[in-house]
GROMACS .gro file of C-alpha atoms in nm:
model
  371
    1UNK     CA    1   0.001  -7.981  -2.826
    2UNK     CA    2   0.183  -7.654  -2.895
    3UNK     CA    3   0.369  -7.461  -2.647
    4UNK     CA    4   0.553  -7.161  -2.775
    5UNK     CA    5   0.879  -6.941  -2.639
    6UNK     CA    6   0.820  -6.652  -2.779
    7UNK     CA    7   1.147  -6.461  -2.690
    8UNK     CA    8   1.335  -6.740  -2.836
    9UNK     CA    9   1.110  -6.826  -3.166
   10UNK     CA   10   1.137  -7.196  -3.107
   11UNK     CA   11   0.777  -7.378  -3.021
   12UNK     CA   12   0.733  -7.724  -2.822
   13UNK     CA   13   0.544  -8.021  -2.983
   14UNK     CA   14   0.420  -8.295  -2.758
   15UNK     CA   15   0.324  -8.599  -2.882
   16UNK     CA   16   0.209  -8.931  -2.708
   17UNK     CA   17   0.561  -9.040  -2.594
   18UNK     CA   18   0.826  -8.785  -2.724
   19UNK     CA   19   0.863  -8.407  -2.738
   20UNK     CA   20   1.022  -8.235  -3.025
   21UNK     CA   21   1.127  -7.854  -3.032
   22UNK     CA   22   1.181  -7.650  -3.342
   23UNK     CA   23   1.259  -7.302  -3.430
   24UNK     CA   24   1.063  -7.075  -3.685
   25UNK     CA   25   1.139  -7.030  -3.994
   26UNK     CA   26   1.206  -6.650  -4.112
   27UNK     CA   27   1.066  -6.435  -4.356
   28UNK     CA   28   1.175  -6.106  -4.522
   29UNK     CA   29   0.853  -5.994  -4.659
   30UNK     CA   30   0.612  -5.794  -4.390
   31UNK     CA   31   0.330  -5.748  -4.599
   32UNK     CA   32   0.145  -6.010  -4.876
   33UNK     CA   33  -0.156  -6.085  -5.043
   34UNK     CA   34  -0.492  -6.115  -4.801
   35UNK     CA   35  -0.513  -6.491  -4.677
   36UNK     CA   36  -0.177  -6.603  -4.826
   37UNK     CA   37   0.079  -6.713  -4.637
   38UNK     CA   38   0.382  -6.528  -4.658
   39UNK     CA   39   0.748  -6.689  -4.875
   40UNK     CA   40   1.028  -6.859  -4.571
   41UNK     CA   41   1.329  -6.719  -4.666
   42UNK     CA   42   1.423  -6.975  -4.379
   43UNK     CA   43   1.194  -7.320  -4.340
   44UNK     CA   44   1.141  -7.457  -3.966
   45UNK     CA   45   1.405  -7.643  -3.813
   46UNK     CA   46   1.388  -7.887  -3.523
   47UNK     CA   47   1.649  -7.858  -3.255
   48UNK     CA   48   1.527  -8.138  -3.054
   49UNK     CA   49   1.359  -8.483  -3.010
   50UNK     CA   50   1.305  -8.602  -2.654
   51UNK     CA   51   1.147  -8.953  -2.576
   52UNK     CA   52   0.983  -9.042  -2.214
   53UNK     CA   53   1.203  -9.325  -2.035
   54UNK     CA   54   1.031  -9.657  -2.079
   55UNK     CA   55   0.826  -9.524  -2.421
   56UNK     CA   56   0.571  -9.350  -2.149
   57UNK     CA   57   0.255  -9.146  -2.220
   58UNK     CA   58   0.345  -8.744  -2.151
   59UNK     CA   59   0.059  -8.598  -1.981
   60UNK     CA   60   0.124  -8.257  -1.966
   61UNK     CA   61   0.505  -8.036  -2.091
   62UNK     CA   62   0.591  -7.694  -2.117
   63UNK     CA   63   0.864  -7.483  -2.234
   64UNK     CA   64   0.993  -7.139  -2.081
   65UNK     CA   65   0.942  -6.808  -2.271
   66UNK     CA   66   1.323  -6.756  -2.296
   67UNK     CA   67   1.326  -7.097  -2.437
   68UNK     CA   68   1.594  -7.231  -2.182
   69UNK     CA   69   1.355  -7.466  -1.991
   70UNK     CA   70   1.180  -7.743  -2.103
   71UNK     CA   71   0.925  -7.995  -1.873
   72UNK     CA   72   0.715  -8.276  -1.887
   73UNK     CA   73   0.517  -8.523  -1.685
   74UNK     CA   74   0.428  -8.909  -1.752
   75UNK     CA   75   0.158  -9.074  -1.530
   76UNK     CA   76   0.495  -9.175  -1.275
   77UNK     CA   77   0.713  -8.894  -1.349
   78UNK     CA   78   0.834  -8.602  -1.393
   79UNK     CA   79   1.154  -8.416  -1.574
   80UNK     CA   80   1.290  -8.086  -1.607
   81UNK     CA   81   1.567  -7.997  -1.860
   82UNK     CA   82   1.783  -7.690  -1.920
   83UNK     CA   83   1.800  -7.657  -2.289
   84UNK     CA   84   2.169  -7.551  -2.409
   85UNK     CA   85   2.253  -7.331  -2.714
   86UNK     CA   86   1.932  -7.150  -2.755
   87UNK     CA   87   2.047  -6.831  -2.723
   88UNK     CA   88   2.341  -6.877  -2.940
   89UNK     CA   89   2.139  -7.017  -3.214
   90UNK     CA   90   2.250  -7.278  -3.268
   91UNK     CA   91   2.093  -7.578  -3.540
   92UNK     CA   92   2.128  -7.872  -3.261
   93UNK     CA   93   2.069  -7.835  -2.851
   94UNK     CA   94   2.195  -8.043  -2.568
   95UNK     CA   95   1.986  -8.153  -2.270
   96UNK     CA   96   2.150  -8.091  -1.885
   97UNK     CA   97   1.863  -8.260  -1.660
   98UNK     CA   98   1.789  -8.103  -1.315
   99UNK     CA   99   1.695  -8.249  -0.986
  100UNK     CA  100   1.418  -8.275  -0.756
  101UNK     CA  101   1.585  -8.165  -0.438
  102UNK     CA  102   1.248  -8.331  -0.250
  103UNK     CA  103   1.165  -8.700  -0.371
  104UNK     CA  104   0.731  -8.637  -0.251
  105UNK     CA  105   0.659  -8.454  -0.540
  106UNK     CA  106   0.304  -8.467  -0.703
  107UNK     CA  107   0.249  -8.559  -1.022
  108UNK     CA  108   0.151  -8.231  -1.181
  109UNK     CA  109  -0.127  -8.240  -1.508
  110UNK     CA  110  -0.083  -7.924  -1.583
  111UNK     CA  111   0.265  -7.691  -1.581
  112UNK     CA  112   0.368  -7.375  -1.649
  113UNK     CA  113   0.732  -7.145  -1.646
  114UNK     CA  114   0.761  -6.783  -1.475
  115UNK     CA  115   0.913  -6.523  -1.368
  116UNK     CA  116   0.942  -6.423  -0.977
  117UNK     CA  117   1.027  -6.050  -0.888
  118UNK     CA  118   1.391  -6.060  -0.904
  119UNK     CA  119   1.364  -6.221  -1.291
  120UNK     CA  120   1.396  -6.542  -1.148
  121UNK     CA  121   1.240  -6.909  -1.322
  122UNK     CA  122   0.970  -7.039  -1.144
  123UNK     CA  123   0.801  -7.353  -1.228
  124UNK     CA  124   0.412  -7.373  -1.153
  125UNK     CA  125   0.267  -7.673  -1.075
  126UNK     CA  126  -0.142  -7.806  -1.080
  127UNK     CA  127  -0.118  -8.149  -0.946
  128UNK     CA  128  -0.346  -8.452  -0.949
  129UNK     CA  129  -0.454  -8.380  -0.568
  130UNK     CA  130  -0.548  -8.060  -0.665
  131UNK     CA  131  -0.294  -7.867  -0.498
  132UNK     CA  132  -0.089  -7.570  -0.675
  133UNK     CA  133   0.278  -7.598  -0.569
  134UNK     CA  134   0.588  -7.348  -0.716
  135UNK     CA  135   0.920  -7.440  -0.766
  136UNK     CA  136   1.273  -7.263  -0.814
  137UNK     CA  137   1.456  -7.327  -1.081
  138UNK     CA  138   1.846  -7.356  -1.063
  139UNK     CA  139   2.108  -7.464  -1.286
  140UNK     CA  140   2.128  -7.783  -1.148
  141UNK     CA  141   1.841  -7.842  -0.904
  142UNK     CA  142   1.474  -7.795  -0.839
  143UNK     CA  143   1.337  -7.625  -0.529
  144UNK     CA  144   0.991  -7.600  -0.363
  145UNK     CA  145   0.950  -7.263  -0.298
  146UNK     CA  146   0.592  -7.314  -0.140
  147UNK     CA  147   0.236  -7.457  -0.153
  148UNK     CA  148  -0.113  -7.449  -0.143
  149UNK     CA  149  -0.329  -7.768  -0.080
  150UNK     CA  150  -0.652  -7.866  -0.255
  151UNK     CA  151  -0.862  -7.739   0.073
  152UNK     CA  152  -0.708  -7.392   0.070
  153UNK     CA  153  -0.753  -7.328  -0.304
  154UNK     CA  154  -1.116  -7.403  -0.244
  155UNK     CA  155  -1.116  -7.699  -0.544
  156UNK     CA  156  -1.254  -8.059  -0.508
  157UNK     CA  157  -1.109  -8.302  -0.816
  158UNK     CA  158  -0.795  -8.294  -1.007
  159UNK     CA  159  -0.639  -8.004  -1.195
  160UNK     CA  160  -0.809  -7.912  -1.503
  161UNK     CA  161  -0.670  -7.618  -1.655
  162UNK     CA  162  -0.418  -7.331  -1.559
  163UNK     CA  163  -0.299  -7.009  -1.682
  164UNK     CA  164  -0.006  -6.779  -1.562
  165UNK     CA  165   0.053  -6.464  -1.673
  166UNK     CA  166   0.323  -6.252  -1.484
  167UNK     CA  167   0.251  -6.297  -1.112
  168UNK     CA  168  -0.101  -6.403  -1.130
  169UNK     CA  169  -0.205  -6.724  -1.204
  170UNK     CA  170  -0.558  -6.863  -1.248
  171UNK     CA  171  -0.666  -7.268  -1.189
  172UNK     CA  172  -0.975  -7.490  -1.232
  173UNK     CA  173  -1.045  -7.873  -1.147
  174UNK     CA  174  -1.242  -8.104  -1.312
  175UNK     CA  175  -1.556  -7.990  -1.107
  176UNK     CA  176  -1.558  -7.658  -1.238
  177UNK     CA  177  -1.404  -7.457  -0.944
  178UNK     CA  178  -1.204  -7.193  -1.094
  179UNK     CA  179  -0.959  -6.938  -0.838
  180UNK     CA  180  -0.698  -6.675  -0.894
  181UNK     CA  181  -0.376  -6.695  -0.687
  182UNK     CA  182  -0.177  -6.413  -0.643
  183UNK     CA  183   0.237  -6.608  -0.677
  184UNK     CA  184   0.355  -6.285  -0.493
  185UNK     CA  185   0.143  -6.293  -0.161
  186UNK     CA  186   0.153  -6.705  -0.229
  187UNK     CA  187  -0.250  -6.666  -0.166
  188UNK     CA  188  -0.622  -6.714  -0.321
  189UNK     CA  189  -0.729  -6.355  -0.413
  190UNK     CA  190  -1.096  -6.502  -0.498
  191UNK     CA  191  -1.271  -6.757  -0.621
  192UNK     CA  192  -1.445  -6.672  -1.003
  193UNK     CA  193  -1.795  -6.744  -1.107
  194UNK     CA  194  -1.887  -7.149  -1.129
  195UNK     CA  195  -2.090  -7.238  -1.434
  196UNK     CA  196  -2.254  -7.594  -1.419
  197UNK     CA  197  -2.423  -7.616  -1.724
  198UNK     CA  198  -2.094  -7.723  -1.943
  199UNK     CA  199  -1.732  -7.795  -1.911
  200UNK     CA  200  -1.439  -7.502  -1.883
  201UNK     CA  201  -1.239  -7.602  -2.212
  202UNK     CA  202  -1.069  -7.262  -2.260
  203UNK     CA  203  -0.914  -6.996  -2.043
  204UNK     CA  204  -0.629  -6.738  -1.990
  205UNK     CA  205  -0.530  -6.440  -1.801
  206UNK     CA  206  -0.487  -6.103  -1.993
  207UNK     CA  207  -0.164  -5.942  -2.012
  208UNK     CA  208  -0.250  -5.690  -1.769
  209UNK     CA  209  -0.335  -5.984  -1.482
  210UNK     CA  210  -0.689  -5.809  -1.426
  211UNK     CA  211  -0.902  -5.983  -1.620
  212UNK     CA  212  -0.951  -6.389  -1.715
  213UNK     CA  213  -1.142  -6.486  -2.039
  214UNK     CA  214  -1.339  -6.831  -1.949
  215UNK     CA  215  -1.477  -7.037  -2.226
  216UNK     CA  216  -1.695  -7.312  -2.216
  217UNK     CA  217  -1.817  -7.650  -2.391
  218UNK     CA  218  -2.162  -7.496  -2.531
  219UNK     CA  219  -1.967  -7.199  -2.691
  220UNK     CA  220  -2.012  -6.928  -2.376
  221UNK     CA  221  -1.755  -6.704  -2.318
  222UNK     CA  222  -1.718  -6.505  -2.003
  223UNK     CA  223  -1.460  -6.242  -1.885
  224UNK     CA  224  -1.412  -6.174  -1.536
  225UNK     CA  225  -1.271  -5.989  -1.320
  226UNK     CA  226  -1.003  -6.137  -1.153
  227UNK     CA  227  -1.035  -5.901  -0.833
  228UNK     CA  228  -1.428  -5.850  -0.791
  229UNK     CA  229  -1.500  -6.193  -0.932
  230UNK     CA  230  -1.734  -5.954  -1.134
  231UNK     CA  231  -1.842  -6.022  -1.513
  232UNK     CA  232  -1.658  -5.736  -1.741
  233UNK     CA  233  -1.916  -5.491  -1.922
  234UNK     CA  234  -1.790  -5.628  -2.249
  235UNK     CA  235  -1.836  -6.002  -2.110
  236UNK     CA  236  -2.173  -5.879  -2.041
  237UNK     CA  237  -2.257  -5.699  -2.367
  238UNK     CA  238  -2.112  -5.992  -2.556
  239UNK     CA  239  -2.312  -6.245  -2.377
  240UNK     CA  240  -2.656  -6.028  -2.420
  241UNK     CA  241  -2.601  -6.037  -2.830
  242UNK     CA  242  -2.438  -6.390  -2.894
  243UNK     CA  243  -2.400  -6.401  -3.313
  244UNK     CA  244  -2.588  -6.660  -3.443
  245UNK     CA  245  -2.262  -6.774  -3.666
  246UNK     CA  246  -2.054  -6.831  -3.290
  247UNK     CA  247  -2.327  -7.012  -3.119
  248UNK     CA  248  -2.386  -7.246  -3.507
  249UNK     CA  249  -2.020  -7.378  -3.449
  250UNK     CA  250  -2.035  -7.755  -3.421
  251UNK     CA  251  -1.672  -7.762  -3.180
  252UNK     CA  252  -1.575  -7.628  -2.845
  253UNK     CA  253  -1.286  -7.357  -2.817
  254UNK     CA  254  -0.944  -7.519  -2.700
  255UNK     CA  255  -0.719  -7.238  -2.709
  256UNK     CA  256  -0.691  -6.871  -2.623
  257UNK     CA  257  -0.360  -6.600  -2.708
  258UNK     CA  258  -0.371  -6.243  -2.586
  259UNK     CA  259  -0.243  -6.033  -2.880
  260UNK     CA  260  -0.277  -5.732  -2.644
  261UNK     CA  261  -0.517  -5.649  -2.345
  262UNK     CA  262  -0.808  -5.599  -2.619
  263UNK     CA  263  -0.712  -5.817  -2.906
  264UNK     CA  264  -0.829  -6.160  -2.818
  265UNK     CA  265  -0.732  -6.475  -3.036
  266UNK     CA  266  -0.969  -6.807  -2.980
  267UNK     CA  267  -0.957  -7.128  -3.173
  268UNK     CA  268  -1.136  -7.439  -3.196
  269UNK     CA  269  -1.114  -7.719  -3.428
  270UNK     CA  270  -1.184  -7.521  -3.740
  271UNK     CA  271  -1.180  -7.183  -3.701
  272UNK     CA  272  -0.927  -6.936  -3.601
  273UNK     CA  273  -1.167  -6.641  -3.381
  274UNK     CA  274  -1.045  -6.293  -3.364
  275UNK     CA  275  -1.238  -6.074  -3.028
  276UNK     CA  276  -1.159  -5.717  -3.065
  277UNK     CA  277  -1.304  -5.535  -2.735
  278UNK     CA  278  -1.243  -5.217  -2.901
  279UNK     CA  279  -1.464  -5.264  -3.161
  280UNK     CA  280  -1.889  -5.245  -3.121
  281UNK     CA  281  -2.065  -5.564  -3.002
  282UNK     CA  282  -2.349  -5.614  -3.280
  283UNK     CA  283  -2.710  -5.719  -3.285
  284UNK     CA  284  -2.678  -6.127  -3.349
  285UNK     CA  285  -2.908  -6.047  -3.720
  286UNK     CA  286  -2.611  -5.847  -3.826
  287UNK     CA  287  -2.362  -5.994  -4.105
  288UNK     CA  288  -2.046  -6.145  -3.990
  289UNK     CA  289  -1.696  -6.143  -4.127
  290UNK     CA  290  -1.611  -6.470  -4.184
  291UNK     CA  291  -1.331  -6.595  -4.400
  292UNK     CA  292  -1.317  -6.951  -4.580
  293UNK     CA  293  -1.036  -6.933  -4.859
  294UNK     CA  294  -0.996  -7.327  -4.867
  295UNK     CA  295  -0.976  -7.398  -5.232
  296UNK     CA  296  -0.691  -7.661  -5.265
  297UNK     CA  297  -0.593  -7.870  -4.986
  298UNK     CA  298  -0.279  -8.028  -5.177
  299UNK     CA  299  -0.139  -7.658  -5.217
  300UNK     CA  300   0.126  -7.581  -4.973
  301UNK     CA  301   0.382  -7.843  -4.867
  302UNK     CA  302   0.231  -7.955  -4.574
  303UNK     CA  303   0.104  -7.662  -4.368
  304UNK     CA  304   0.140  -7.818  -4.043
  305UNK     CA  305   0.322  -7.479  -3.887
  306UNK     CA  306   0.216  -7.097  -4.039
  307UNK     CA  307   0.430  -6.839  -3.868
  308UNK     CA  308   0.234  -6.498  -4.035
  309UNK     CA  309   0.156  -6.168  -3.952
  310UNK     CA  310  -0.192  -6.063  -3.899
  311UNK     CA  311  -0.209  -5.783  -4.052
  312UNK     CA  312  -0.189  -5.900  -4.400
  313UNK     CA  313  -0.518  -6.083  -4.322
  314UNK     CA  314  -0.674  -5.908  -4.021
  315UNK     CA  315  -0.699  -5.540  -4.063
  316UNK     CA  316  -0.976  -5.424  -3.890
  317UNK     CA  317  -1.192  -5.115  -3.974
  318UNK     CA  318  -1.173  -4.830  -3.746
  319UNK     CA  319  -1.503  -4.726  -3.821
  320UNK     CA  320  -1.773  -4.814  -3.562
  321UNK     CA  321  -2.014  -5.044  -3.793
  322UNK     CA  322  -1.702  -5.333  -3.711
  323UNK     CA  323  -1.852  -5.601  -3.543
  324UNK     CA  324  -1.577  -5.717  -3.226
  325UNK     CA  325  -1.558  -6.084  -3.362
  326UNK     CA  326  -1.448  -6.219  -3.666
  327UNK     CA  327  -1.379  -6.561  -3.798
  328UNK     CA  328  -1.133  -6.752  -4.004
  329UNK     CA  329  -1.179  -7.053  -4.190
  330UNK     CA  330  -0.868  -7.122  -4.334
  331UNK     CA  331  -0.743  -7.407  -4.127
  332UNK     CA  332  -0.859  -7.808  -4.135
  333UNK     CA  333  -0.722  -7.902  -3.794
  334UNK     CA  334  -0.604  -7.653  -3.576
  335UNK     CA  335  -0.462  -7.767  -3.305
  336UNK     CA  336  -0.267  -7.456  -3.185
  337UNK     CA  337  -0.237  -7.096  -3.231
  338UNK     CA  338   0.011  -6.854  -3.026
  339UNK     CA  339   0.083  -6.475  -3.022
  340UNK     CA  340   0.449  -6.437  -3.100
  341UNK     CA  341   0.559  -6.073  -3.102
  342UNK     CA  342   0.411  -5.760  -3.245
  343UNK     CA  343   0.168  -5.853  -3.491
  344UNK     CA  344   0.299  -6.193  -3.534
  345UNK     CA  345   0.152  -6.500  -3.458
  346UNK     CA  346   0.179  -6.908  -3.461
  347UNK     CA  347  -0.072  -7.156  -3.576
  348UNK     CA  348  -0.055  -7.510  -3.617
  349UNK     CA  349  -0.245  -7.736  -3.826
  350UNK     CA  350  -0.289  -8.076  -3.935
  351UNK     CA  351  -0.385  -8.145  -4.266
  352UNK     CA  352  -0.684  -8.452  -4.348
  353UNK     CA  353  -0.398  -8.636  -4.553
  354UNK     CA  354  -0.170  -8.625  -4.254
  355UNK     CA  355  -0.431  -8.833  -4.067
  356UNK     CA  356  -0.620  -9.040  -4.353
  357UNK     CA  357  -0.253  -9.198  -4.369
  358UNK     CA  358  -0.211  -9.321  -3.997
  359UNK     CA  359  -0.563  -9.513  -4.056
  360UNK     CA  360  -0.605  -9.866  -4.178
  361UNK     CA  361  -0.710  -9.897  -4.539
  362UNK     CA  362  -1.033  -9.993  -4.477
  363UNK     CA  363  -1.112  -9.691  -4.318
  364UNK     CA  364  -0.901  -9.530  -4.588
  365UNK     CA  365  -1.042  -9.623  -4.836
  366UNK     CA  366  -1.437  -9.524  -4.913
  367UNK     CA  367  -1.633  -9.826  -5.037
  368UNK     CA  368  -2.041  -9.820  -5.124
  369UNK     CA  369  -2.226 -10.147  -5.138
  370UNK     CA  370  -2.114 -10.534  -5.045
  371UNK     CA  371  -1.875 -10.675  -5.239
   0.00000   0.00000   0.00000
């Protein structure tokens, strides 16, 4: 839903046929009042609004951290853009589209922009087949660097998820086969742990490419090693004292942001989840932070983005009695949050009113008894 450039502070929205991109707004204040959201000197404003040819569903898009590529995928498709005028700064962007240099290209359903060695853009691919192809980006044209098909990644359905951090990149299907590919040597460096018992909604890579954080439909969350295939100490630790309050939660996790190697940022539905490895994993009797300042639903504009810093809400205690999670209640629908820079970061949300209004006034509307 969200997709975020972080060295260009501009963020990509995908929607059901179109793609819009928007940069941040700005503040001047660094500090505020705990759980308030801190005064724009400079509201969002969107750059862009892309539509699929033929009013097509997008299955998957991404943008590039620099904010200078942009991608997406219909069920018979796919497009790549260069994105002009980002790093001037300027208000409106133009599109330059670039070409496929082969025609038998897979239809990816998931995508990702990186880096190679030598700083160049590299476009990662998970296709439908299950295969994991990479692709050089040029100013005009689109180039298969290399390959590797379903059989030698070891998967046996479609792509489910993938993350790329750096040079290392980690992939699942829809069977639950998970593997971590080293883009450098173009090879599988091992295959992770399967777990059967519920689907893989949630994972990513840690900013240090050594570990991956896996989580799962019935709210377990495993870190491995991406080497040794090996469960971490913490994942172990964490998993031998699950808190009663994470394994309550009614909804799945959908999205994780590294803040830093240790500082972990999970979301689901309705809570924003903060994992600090640093801090002591607790007995599950033991009290848990958890914040719910939801008082007035009609009291900011719309809320849909919230570009804040953490630390006027999140400042944990150094002391050892800190339990490693903590939880945030402060959003209705949260569909997105992303680590910007420092101690910044991105949510989005969408607010009950936003969707109440796309329904048909029956459902609207609340009515008791027959009329």
């Amino acid at each position: 839903v969200i997709e975020l450039a972080r060295h260009a502070g501009i963020f990509l929205l995908k929607y059901s046929t179109y793609l819009e991109v928007w940069r941040l707004g700005e503040t001047e204040q660094e500090t505020g009042m705990l759980d308030c959201n801190l005064f724009l000197s400079k509201e969002p404003v969107r750059l862009l609004q892309l539509h699929s040819k033929d009013g097509e569903q997008i299955t998957c898009s991404t943008i590039s951290e620099d904010g200078c590529w942009i991608a997406y995928t219909t069920q018979t498709t796919s497009r790549v853009f260069r994105l002009n005028g980002v790093a001037e700064g300027e208000d409106k962007l133009s599109l330059s589209k670039i070409k496929f240099a082969e025609k038998d290209f897979e239809i990816p359903l998931q995508m990702a922009f990186t880096k190679d060695g030598d700083g160049n853009t590299c476009l990662v691919v998970g296709s439908v087949e299950g295969s994991l192809q990479v692709f050089s980006v040029s100013q005009t044209t689109l180039y298969r660097c290399w390959s590797l098909l379903s059989d030698e990644l070891h998967l046996s359905s479609p792509v489910h998820l993938l993350s790329v951090t750096g040079r290392m990149a980690v992939i699942s299907d829809l069977s639950g086969n998970i593997v971590a590919i080293d883009l450098d040597r173009e090879a599988v460096i091992s295959k992770l742990p399967i777990f059967k018992e519920a689907c893989l909604t949630a994972m990513a890579v840690s900013p240090d490419e050594k570990t991956c954080l896996l989580v799962y439909s019935n709210q377990k969350l495993v870190e491995v090693d991406i080497k040794t295939s090996k469960f971490t100490q913490f994942s172990n630790g964490f998993n031998q004292k699950l808190h009663r309050d994470w394994t309550s939660r009614r909804l799945p996790v959908t999205g994780i942001s590294y803040m830093s190697a240790d500082l972990i940022l999970l979301h689901d539905d309705e809570y924003l989840i903060v994992v600090d490895k640093e801090k002591e994993i607790q007995e599950p009797e033991t009290k848990l932070h958890i914040t719910d300042p939801i008082f007035n639903p009609d009291e900011s504009q719309d809320s849909s983005i919230i570009s804040s810093s953490p630390c006027s809400s999140y400042k944990p205690d150094s002391s050892s009695n800190v339990n490693c999670l903590r939880m945030n209640k402060k959003f209705y629908h949260l569909l997105g949050v992303r680590h910007l820079k420092d101690n910044s970061i991105v949510c989005l949300e969408m607010k009950p009113s936003t969707i109440e209004e796309k329904l048909p006034p029956s459902l609207r509307v609340k009515k008791f008894g027959a009329q």
